[in-house]
Tab-separated table of C-alpha atoms and ligand atoms in Angstrom:
chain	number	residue	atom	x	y	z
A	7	UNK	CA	203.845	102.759	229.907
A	8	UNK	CA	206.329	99.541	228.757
A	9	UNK	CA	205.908	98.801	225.293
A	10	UNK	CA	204.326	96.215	223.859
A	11	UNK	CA	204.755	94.330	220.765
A	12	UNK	CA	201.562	94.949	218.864
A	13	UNK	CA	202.824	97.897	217.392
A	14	UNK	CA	206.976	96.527	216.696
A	15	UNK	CA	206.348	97.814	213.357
A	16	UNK	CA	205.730	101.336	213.864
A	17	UNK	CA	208.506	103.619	212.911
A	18	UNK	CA	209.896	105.968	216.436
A	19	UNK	CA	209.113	109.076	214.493
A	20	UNK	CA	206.962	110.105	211.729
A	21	UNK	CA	206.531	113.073	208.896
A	22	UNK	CA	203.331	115.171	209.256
A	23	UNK	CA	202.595	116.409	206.104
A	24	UNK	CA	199.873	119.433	206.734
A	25	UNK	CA	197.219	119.875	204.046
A	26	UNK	CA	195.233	122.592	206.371
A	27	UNK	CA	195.872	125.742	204.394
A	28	UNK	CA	195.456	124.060	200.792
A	29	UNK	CA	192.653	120.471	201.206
A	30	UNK	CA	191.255	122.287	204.388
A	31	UNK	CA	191.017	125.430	202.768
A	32	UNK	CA	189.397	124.757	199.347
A	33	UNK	CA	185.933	123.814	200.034
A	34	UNK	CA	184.979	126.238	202.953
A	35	UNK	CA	181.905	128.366	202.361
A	36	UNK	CA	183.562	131.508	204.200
A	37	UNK	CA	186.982	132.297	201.790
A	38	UNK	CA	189.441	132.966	204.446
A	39	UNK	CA	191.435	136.844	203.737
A	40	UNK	CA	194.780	135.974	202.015
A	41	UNK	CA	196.502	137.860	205.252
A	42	UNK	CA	194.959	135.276	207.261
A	43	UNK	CA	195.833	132.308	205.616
A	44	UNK	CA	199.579	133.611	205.704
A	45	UNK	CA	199.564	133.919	209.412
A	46	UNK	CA	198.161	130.491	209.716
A	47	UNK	CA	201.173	128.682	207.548
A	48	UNK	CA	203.571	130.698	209.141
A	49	UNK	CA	201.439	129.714	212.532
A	50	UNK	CA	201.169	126.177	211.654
A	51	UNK	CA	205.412	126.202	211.456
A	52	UNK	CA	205.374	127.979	214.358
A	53	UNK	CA	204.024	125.095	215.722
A	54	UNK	CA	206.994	122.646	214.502
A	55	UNK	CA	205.056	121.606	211.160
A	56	UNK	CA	207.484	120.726	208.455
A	57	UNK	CA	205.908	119.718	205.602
A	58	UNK	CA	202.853	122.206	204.665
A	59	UNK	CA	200.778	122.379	201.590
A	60	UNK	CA	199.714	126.088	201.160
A	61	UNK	CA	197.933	126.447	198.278
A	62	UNK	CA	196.841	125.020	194.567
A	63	UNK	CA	197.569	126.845	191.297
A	64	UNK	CA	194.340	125.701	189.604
A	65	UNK	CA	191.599	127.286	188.089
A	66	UNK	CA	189.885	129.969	189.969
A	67	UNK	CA	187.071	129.307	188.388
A	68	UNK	CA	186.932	125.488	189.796
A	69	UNK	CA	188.002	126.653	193.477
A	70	UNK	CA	187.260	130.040	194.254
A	71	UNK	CA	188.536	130.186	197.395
A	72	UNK	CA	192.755	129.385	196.303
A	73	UNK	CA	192.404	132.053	193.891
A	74	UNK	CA	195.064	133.800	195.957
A	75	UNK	CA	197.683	131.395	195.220
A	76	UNK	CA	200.335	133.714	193.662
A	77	UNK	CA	199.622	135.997	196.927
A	78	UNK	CA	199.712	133.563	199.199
A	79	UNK	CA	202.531	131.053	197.727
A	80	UNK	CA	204.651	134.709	197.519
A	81	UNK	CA	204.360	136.014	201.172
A	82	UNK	CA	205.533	132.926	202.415
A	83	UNK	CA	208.790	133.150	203.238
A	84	UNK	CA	211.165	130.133	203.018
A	85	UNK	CA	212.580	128.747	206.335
A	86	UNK	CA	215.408	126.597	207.005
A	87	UNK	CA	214.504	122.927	207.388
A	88	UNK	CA	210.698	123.400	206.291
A	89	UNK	CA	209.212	122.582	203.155
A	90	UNK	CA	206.048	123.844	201.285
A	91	UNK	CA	203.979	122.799	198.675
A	92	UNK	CA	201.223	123.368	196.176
A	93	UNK	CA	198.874	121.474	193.929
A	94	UNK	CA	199.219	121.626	190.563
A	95	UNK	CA	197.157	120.298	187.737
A	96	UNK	CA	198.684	121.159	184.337
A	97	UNK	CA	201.596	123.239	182.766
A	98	UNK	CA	199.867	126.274	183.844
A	99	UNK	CA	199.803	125.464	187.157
A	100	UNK	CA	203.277	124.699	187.085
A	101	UNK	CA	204.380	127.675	185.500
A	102	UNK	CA	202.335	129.783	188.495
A	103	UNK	CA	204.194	127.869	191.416
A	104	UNK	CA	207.229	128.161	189.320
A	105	UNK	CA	206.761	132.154	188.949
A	106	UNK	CA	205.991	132.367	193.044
A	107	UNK	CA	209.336	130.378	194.141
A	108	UNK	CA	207.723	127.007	194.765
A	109	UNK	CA	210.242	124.376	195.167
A	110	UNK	CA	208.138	121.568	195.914
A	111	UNK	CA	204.640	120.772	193.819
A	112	UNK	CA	202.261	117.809	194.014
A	113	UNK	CA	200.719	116.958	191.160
A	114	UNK	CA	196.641	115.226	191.618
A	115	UNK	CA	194.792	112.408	190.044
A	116	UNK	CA	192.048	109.885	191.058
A	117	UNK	CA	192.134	106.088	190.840
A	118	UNK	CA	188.732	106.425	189.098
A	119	UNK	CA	187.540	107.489	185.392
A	120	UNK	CA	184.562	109.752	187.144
A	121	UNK	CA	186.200	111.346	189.669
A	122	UNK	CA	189.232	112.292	187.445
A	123	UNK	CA	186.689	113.971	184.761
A	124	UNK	CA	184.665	115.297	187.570
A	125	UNK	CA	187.807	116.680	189.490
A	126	UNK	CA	190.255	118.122	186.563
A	127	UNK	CA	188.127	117.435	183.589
A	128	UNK	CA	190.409	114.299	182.352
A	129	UNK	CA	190.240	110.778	181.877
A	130	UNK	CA	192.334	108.787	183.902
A	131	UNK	CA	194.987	108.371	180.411
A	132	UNK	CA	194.416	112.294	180.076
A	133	UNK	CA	195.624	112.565	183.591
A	134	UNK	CA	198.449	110.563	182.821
A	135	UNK	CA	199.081	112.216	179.824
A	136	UNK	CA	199.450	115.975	180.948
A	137	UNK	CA	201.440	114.820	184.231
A	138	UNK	CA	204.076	112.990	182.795
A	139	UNK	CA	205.148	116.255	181.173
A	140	UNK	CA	204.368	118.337	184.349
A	141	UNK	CA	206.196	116.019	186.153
A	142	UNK	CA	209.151	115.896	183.517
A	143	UNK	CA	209.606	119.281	183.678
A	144	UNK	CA	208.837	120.399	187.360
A	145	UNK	CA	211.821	117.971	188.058
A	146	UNK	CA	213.943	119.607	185.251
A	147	UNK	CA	213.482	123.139	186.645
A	148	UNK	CA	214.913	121.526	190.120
A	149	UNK	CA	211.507	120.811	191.881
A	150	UNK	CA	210.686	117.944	194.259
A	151	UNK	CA	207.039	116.468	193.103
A	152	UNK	CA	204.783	114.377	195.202
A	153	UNK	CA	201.836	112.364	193.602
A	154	UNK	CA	198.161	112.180	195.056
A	155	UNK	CA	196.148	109.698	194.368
A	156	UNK	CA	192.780	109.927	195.518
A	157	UNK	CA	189.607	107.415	195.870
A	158	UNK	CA	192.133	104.740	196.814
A	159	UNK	CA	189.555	103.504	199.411
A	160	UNK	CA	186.189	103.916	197.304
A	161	UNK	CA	184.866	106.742	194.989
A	162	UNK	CA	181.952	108.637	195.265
A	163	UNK	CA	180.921	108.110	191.879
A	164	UNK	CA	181.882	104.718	191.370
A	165	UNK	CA	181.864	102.731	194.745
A	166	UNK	CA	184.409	100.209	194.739
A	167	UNK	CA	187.740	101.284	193.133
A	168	UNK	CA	189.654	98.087	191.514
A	169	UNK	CA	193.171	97.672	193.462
A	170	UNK	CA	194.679	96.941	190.249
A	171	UNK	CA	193.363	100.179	189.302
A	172	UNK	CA	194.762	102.215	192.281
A	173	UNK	CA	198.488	99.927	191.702
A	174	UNK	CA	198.612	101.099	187.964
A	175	UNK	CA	198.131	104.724	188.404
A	176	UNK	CA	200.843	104.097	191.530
A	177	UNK	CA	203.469	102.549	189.276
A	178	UNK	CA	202.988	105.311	186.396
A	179	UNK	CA	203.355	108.328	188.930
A	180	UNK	CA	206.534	106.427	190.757
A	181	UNK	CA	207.726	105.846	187.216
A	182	UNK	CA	207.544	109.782	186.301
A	183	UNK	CA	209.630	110.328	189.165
A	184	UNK	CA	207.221	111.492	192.279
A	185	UNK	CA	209.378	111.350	195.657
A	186	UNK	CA	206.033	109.979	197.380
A	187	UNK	CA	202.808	108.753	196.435
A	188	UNK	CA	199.792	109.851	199.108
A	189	UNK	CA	197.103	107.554	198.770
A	190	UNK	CA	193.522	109.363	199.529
A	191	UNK	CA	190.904	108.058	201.007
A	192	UNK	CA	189.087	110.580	199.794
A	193	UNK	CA	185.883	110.236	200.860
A	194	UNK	CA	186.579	108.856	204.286
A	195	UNK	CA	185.358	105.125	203.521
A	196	UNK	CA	188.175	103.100	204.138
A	197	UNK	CA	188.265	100.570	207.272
A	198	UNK	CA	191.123	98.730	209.046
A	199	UNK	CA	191.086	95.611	207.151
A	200	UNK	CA	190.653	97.286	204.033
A	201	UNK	CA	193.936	99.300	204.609
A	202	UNK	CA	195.800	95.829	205.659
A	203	UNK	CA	195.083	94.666	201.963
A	204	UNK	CA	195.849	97.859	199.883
A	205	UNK	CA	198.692	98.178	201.520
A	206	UNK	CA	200.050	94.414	201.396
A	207	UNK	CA	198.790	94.696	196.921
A	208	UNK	CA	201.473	97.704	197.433
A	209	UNK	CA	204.208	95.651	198.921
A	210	UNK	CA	203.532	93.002	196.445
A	211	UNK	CA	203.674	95.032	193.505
A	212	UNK	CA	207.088	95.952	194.606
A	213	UNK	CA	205.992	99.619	195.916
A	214	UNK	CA	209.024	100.472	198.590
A	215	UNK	CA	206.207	101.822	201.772
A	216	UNK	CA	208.906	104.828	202.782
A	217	UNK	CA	207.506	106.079	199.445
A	218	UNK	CA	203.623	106.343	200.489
A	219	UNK	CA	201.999	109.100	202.534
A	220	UNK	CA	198.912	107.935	203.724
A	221	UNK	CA	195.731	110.657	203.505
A	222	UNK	CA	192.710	109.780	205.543
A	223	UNK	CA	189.408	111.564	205.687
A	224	UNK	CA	187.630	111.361	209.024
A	225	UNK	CA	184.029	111.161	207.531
A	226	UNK	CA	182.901	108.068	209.376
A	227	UNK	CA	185.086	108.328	212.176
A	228	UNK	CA	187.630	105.782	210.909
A	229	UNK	CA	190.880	107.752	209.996
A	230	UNK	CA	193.067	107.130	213.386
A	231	UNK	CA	191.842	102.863	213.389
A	232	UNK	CA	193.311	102.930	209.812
A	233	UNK	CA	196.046	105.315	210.780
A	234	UNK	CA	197.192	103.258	213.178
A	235	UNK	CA	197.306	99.771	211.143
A	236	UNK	CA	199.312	101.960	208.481
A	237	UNK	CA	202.098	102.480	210.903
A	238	UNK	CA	202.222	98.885	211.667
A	239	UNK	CA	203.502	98.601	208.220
A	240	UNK	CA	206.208	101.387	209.005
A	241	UNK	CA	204.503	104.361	207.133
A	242	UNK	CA	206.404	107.634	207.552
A	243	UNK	CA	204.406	110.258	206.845
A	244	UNK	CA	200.732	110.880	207.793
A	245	UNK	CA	198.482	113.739	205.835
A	246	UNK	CA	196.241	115.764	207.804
A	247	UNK	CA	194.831	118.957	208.405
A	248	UNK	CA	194.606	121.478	211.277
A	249	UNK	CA	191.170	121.165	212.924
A	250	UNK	CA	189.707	118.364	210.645
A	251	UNK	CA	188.941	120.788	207.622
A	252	UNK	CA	187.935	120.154	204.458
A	253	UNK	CA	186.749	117.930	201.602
A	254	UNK	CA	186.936	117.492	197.553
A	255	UNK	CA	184.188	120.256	195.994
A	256	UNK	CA	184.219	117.416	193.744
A	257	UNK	CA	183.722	114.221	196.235
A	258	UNK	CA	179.898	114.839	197.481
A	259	UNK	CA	179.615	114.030	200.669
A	260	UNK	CA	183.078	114.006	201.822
A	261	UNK	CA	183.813	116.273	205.012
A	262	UNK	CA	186.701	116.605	206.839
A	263	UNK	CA	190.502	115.816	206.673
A	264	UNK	CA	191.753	113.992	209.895
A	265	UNK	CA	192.749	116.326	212.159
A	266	UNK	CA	196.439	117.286	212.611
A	267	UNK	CA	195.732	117.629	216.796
A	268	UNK	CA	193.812	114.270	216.582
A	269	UNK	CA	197.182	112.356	215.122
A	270	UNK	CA	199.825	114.273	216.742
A	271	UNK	CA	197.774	113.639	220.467
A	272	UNK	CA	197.772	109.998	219.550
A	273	UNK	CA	200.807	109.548	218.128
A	274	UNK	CA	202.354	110.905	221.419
A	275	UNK	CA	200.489	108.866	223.601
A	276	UNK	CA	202.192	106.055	221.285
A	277	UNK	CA	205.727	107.566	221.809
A	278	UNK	CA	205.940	108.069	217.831
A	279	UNK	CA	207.918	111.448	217.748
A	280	UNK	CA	205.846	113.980	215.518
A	281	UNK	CA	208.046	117.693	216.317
A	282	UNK	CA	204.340	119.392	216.991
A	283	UNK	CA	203.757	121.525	220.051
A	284	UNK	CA	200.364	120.104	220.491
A	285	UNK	CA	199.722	123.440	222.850
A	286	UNK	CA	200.327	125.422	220.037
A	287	UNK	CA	198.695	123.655	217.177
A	288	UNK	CA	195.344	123.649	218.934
A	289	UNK	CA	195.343	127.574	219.887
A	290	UNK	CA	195.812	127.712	215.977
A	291	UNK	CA	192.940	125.620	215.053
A	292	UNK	CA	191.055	126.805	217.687
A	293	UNK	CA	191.331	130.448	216.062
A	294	UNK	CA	190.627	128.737	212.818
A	295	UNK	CA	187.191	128.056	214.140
A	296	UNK	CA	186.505	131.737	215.183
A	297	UNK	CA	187.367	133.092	211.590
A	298	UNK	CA	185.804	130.368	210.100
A	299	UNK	CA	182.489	131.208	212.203
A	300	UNK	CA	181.847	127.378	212.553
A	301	UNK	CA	182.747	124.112	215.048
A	302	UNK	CA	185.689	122.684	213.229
A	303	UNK	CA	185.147	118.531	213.606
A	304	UNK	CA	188.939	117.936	215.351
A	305	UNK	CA	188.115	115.800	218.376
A	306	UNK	CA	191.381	117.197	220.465
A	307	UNK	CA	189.667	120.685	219.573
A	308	UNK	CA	186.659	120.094	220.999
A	309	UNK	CA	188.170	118.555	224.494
A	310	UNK	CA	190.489	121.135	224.522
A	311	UNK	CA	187.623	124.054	224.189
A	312	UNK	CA	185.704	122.239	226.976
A	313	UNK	CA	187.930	122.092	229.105
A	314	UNK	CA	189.273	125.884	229.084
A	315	UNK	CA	185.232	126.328	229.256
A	316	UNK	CA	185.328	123.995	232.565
A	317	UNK	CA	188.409	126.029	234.177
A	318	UNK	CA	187.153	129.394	232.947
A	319	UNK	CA	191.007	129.807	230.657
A	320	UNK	CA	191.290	131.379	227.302
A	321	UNK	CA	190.783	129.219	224.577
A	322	UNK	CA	193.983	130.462	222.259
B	246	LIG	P1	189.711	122.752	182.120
B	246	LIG	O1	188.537	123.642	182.095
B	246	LIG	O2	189.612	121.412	181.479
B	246	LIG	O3	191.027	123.473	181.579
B	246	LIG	O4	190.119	122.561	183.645
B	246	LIG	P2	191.406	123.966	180.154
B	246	LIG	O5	192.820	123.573	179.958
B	246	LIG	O6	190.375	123.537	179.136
B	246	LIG	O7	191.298	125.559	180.302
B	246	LIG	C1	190.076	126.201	180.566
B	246	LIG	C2	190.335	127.532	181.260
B	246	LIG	O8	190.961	127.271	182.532
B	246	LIG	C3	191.296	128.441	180.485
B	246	LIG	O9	190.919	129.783	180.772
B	246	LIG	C4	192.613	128.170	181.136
B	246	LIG	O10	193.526	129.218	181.040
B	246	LIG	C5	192.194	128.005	182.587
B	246	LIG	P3	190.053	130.643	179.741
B	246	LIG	O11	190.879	130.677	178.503
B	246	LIG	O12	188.762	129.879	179.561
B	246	LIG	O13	189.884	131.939	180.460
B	246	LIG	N1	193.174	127.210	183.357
B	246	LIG	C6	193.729	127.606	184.509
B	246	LIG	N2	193.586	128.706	185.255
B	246	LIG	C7	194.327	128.800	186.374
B	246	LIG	N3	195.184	127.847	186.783
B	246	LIG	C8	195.347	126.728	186.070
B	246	LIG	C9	194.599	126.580	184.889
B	246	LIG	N4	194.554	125.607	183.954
B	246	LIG	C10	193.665	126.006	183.019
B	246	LIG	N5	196.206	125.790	186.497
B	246	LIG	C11	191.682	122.088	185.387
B	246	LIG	C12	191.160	121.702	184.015
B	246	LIG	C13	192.538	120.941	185.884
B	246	LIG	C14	192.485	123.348	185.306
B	246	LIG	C15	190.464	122.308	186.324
B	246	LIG	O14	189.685	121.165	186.259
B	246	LIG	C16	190.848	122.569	187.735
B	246	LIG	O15	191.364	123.625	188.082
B	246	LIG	N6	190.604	121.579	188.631
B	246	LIG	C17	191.035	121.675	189.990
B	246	LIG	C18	190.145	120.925	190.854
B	246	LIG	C19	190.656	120.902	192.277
B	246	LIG	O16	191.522	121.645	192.693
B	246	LIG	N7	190.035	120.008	193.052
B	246	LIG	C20	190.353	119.837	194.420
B	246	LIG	C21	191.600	119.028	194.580
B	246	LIG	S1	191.401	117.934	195.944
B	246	LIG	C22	191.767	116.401	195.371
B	246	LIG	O17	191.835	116.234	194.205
B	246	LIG	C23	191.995	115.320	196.376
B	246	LIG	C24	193.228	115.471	197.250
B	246	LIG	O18	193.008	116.488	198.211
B	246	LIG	C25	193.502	114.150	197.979
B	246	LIG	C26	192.319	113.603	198.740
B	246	LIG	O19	191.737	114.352	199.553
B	246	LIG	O20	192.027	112.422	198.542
B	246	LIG	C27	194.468	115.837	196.456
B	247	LIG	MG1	192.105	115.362	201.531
């Protein structure tokens, strides 16, 4: 197909940064074995993923099901040219991806009061507080840190969340020395439009866009629309997570991540280069779903189990 120019913008290649085994993870009902969840990271690299989030060192107690974090974050075994991650809330946190070989953390805040006291028992200054030392000294022990900020789009608790709001907690996280800032839309609320105007406040404030990740939930159907308007303003790297899983235990209401299959099929049809074997990624997920015992929501999934179903072919 000849290019047009309605997407001139969009960058010839982009980052996928895969939140599967850690935001997909966290809120399933059925904890998945600690063996499995190794074989899926090392399956999801297998699959030419780069960037993966494995894990969170937070409180058990909070999210049951990463209470294998040291187990997991341990087994994995570095690999040339990939990175991994983990969420980290405090010191604590820090110390546990520290103790496990982590060399990349993310640290996790909302752009709303409620949802930051709901989420890690902090006010938004709290938050602040605690990360600008976690952030301090992450980077002093030699770690890259990334910076979520979720609710970007609307918060459960609050509705509308103030863009001046969503800029200031930006600026501060930039200013501690993230790498990138992934904005959430946490609760999967966001719409095109509404994406056009976050992201032009960003550019005004002065935030450099090679510096955001965007991180859409697929809740009402709207993450590729608004994925797609984010690469007309040359975003680089795209959150998602294998099959469509997950949610915030703390964000009622909020279901899945967008699928990884979902963007990487798109973004091929759109020549963007992603470095996924799309084969490979959706034999993964579509295992996922068996262990799981449940219909992941990933769109690509779903065509791709009908038609092996149709031809009478295995599904993984
Ligand atoms: P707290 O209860 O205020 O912590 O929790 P505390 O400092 O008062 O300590 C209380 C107890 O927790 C103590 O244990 C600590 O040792 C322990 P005790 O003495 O009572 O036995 N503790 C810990 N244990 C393990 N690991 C730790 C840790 N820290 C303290 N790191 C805390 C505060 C932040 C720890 C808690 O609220 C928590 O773990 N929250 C995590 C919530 C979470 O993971 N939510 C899901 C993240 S998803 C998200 O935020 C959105 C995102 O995906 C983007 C998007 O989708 O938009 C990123
Ligand atoms: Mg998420």
């Amino acid at each position: 197909m000849p290019p047009g120019d309605l997407f001139v913008a969009a960058p010839s290649a982009v980052s996928i940064y895969e939140v599967g085994p850690r935001d997909g993870l966290q809120n399933e009902k059925q904890i998945l074995p600690t063996d499995r969840k190794v074989e899926l990271v090392e399956g999801l690299i297998d699959a030419g993923l780069r960037r993966v989030e494995i894990t969170s060192f937070v409180n058990p107690r909070w999210i049951p099901a990463m209470a294998d974090h040291m187990e997991v974050a341990s087994r994995i075994k570095p690999r040339e040219g990939v990175r991994l991650s983990a969420l980290v809330p405090n010191m604590r946190g820090l110390d546990g991806a520290t103790r496990a070989g982590m060399q990349e953390v993310a640290v996790f805040m909302a752009a709303s009061q409620t949802h930051n006291h709901k989420n890690i028992n902090k006010s938004t200054e709290e938050a602040l507080r605690t990360y600008r030392g976690v952030v301090g000294e992450a980077l002093s022990r030699g770690m890259k840190v990334r910076g979520y900020i979720s609710c970007v789009y609307g918060c459960p608790y609050e509705g509308a969340v103030p863009l001046d709001d969503v800029l200031m907690v930006c600026h501060e996280l930039l200013d501690m020395g993230v790498y990138e800032l992934s904005l959430g839309d946490t609760i999967g609320v966001g719409t095109p439009r509404q994406i056009e105007y976050v992201f032009r406040g960003l550019m005004r404030s002065g935030i450099s866009l090679p510096q955001v990740a965007v991180h859409f939930h697929d809740t009402r159907g709207t993450a590729l629309a608004n994925i797609t308007v984010a690469l007309q303003f040359g975003i680089g790297t795209i959150d998602s997570a294998v099959g469509g899983l997950g949610g915030c235990p703390y964000a009622p209401g909020a279901s899945g991540n967008v699928a990884t299959e979902d963007v990487v099929y798109m973004l091929q049809g759109m020549g963007v280069e992603t470095g996924v074997d799309l084969d490979r990624l959706v034999a993964i997920s579509a295992r996922l779903g068996g262990q799981l015992a449940r219909e992941l929501p990933s769109k690509y999934l779903k065509a791709h189990l009908g038609h092996c179903a149709r031809l009478g072919q295995p599904v993984y």
